[in-house]
mmCIF file of C-alpha atoms in Angstrom:
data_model
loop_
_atom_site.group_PDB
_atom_site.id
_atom_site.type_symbol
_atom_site.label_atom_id
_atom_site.label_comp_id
_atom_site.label_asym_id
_atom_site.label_seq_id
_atom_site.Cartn_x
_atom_site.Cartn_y
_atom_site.Cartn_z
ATOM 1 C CA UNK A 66 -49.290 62.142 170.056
ATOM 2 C CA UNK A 67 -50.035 58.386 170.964
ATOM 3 C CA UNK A 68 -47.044 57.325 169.744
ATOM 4 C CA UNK A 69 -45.260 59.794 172.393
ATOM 5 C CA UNK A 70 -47.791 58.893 175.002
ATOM 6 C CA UNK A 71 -46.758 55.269 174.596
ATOM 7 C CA UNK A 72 -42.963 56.642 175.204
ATOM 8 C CA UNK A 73 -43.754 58.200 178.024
ATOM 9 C CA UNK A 74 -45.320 55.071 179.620
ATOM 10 C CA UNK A 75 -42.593 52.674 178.596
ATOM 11 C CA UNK A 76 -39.575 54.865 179.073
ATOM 12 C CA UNK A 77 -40.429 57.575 181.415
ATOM 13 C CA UNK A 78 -38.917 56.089 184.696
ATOM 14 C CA UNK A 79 -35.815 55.006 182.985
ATOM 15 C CA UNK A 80 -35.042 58.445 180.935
ATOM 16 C CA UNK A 81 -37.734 60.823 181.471
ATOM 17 C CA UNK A 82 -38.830 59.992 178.372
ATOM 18 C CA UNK A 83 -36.634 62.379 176.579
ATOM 19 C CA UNK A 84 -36.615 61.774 172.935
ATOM 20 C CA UNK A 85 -36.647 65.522 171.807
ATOM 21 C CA UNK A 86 -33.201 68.114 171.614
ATOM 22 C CA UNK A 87 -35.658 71.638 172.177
ATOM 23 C CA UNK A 88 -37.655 69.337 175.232
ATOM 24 C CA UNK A 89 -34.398 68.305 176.622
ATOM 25 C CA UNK A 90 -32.843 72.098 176.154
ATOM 26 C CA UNK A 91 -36.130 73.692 177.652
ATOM 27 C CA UNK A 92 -36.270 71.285 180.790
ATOM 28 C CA UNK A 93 -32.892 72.690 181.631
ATOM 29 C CA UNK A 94 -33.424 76.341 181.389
ATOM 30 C CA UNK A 95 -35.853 75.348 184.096
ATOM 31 C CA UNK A 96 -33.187 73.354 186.259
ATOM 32 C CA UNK A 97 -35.085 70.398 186.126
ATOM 33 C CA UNK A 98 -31.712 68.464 184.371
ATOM 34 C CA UNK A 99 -28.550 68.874 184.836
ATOM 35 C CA UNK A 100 -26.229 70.100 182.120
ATOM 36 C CA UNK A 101 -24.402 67.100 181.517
ATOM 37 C CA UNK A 102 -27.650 65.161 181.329
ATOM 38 C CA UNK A 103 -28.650 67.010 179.224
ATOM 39 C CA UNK A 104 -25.797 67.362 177.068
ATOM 40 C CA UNK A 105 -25.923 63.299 176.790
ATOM 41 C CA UNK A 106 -29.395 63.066 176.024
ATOM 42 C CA UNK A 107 -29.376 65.430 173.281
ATOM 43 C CA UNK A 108 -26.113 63.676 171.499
ATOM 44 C CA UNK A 109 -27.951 60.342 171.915
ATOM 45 C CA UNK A 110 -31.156 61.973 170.242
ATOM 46 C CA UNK A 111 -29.367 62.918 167.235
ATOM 47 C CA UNK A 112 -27.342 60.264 167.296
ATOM 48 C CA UNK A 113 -30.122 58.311 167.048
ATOM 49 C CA UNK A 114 -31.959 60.220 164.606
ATOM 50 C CA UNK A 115 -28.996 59.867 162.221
ATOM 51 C CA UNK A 116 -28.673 56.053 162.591
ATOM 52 C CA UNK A 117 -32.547 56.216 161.868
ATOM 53 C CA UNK A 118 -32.092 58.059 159.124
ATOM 54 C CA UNK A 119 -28.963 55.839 157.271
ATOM 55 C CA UNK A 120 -31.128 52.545 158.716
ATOM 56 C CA UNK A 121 -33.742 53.903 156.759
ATOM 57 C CA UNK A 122 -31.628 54.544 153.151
ATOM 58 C CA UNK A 123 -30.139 51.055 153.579
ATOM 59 C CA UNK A 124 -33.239 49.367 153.637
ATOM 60 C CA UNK A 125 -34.741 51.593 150.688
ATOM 61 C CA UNK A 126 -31.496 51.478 149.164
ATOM 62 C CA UNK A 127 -31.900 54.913 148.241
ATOM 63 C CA UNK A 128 -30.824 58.314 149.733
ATOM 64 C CA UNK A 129 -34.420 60.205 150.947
ATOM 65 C CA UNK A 130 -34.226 63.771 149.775
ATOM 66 C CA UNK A 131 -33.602 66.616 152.153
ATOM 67 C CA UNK A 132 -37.608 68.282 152.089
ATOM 68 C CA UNK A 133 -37.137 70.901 154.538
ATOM 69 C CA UNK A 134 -36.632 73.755 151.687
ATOM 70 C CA UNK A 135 -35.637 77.103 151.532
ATOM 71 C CA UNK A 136 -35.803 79.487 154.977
ATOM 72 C CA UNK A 137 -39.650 80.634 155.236
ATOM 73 C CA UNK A 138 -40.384 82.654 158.382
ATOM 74 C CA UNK A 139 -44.088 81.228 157.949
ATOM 75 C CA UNK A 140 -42.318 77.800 158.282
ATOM 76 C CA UNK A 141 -39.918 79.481 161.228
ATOM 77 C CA UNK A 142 -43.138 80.867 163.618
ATOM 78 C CA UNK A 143 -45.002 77.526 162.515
ATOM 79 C CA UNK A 144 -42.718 75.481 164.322
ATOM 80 C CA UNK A 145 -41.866 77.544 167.416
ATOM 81 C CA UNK A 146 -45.182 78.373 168.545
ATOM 82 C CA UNK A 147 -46.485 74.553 168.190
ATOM 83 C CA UNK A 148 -43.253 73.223 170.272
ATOM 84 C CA UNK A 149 -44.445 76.390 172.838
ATOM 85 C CA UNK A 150 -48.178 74.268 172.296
ATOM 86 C CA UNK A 151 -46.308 71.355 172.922
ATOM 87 C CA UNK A 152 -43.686 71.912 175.668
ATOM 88 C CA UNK A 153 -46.070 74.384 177.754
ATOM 89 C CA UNK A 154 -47.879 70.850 178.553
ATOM 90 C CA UNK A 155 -44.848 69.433 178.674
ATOM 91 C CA UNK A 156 -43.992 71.824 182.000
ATOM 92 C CA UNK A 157 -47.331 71.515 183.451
ATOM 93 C CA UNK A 158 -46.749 67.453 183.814
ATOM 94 C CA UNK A 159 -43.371 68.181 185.128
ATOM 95 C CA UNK A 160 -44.401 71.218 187.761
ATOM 96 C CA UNK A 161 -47.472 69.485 188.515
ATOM 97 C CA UNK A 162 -45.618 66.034 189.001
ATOM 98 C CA UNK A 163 -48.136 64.308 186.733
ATOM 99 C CA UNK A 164 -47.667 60.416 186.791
ATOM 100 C CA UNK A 165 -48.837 57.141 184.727
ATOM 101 C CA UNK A 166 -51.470 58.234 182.332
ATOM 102 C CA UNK A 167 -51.943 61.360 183.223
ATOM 103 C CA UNK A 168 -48.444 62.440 182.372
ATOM 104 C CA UNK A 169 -49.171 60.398 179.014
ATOM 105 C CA UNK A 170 -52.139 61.887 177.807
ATOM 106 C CA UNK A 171 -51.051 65.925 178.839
ATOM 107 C CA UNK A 172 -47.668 65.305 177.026
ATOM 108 C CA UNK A 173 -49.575 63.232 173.998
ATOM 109 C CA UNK A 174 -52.194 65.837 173.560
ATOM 110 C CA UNK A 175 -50.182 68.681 174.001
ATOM 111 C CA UNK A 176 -48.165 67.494 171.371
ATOM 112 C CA UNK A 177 -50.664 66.772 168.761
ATOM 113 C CA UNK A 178 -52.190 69.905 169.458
ATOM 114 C CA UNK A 179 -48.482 71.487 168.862
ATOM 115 C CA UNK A 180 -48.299 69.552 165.476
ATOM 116 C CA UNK A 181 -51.478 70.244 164.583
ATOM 117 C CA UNK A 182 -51.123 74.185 164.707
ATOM 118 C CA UNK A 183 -46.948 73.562 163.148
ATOM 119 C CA UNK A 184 -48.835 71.990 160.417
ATOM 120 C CA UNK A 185 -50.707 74.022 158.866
ATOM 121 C CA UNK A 186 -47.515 76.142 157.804
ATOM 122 C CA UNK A 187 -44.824 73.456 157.977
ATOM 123 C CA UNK A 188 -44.068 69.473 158.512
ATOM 124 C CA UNK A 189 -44.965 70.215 161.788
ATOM 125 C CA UNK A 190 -41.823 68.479 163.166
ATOM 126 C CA UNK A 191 -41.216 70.133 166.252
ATOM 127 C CA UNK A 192 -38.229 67.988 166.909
ATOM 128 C CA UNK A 193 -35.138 69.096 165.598
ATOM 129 C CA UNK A 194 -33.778 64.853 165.794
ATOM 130 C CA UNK A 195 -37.270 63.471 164.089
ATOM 131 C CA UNK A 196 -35.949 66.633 161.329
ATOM 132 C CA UNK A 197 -32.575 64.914 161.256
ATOM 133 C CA UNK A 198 -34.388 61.090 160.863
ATOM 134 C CA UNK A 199 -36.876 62.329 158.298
ATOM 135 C CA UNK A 200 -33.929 64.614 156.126
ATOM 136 C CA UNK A 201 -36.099 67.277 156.653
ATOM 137 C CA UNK A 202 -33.126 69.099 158.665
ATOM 138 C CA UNK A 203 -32.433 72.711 158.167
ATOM 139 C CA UNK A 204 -31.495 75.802 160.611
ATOM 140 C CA UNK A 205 -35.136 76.207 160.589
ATOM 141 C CA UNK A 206 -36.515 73.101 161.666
ATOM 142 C CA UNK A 207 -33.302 72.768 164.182
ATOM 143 C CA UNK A 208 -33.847 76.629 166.402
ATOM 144 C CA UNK A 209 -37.462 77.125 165.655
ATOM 145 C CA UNK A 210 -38.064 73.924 168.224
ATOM 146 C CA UNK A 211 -35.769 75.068 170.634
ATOM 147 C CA UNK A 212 -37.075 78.621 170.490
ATOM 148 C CA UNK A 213 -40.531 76.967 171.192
ATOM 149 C CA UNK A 214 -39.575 75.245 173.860
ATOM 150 C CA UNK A 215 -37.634 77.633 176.178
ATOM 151 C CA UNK A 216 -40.540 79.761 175.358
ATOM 152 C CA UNK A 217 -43.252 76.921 176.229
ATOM 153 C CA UNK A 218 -41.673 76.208 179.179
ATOM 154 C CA UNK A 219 -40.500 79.362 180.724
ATOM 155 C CA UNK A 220 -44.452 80.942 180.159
ATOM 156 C CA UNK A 221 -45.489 78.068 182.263
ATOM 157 C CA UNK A 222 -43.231 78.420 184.562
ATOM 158 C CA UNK A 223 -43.193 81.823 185.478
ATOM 159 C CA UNK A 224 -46.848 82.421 185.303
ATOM 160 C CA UNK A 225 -49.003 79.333 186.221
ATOM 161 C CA UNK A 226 -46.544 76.407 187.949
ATOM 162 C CA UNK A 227 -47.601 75.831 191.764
ATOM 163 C CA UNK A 228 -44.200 75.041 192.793
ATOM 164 C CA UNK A 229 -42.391 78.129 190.550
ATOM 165 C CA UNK A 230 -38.931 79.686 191.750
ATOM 166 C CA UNK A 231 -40.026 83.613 190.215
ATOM 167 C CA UNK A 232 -43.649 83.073 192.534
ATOM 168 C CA UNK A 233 -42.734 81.486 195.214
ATOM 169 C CA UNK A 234 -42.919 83.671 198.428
ATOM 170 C CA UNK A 235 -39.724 83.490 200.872
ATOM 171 C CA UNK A 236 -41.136 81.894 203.870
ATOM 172 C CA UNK A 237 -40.224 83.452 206.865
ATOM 173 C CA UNK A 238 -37.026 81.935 209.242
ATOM 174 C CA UNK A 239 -37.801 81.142 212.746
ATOM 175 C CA UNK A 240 -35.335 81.566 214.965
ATOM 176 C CA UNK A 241 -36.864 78.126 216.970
ATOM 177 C CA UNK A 242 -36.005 76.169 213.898
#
């Protein structure tokens, strides 16, 4: 969480701080990133994650062993409802156009409190590009994010953002405008 927090400070003007494939995929269900964004971020987050992960074997000059196991739904629900933890803070410093510090700590906490619950079931992950840099990449540990993150950020949105499309009330035209 401080570690992301720290992110967010250094790189959030430049990027939005977007480090995370099922953040980046659940900001644009909500239209707050264009597709081909959003398409570039996430190849550059796995991208990443991949160098990370061969940077990583070099140095050890060993392969790390893939630890992500077997399919478990346990493992499956784990992850997706602590990225919906995670990324349902995640909307409410984007909606609520959090800034500095404030943005830091709702999107550090939210996401310690997101690994924290993952954890007690999983690796508690709940990025499917830290999966990939860890070699703890499977189908689960690459949807159940995503899943948790369109979820996260879609409850937020439709039921407590000030500024959401599905509550907002069509104002009324004038014709003197």
């Amino acid at each position: 969480g401080l570690t992301l927090a720290v992110l967010v400070l250094a790189i959030g003007r430049v990027s939005g701080a977007h480090v995370n494939p099922a953040v980046t995929i659940g900001l644009w269900t909500l239209r707050k990133i264009e597709t081909t964004t959003a398409i570039v971020y996430i190849a550059s987050q796995v991208l990443g994650a991949a160098v990370a992960l061969r940077l990583f074997q070099y140095f050890q000059g060993d392969v790390l062993p893939n630890v992500a196991g077997k399919f478990d739904w346990r493992i499956f629900v784990a992850e997706a409802i602590g990225t919906l933890v995670f990324t349902f803070g995640i909307a409410a410093a984007v909606t609520q156009k959090l800034k500095g510090y404030q943005a830091a700590f709702t999107i550090g906490t939210s996401l310690m409190l997101g690994a924290l619950i993952a954890s007690t079931a999983s690796n508690g992950i709940l990025n499917p590009a830290v999966s990939l840099g860890v070699n703890s990449w499977s189908w689960t540990y690459a949807v159940a994010p995503v899943l948790g993150a369109v979820l996260g950020m879609n409850i937020y949105d439709m039921f407590l953002a000030p500024e959401s499309d599905l509550k907002a009330t069509p104002k009324p035209t004038s014709i003197i405008d």
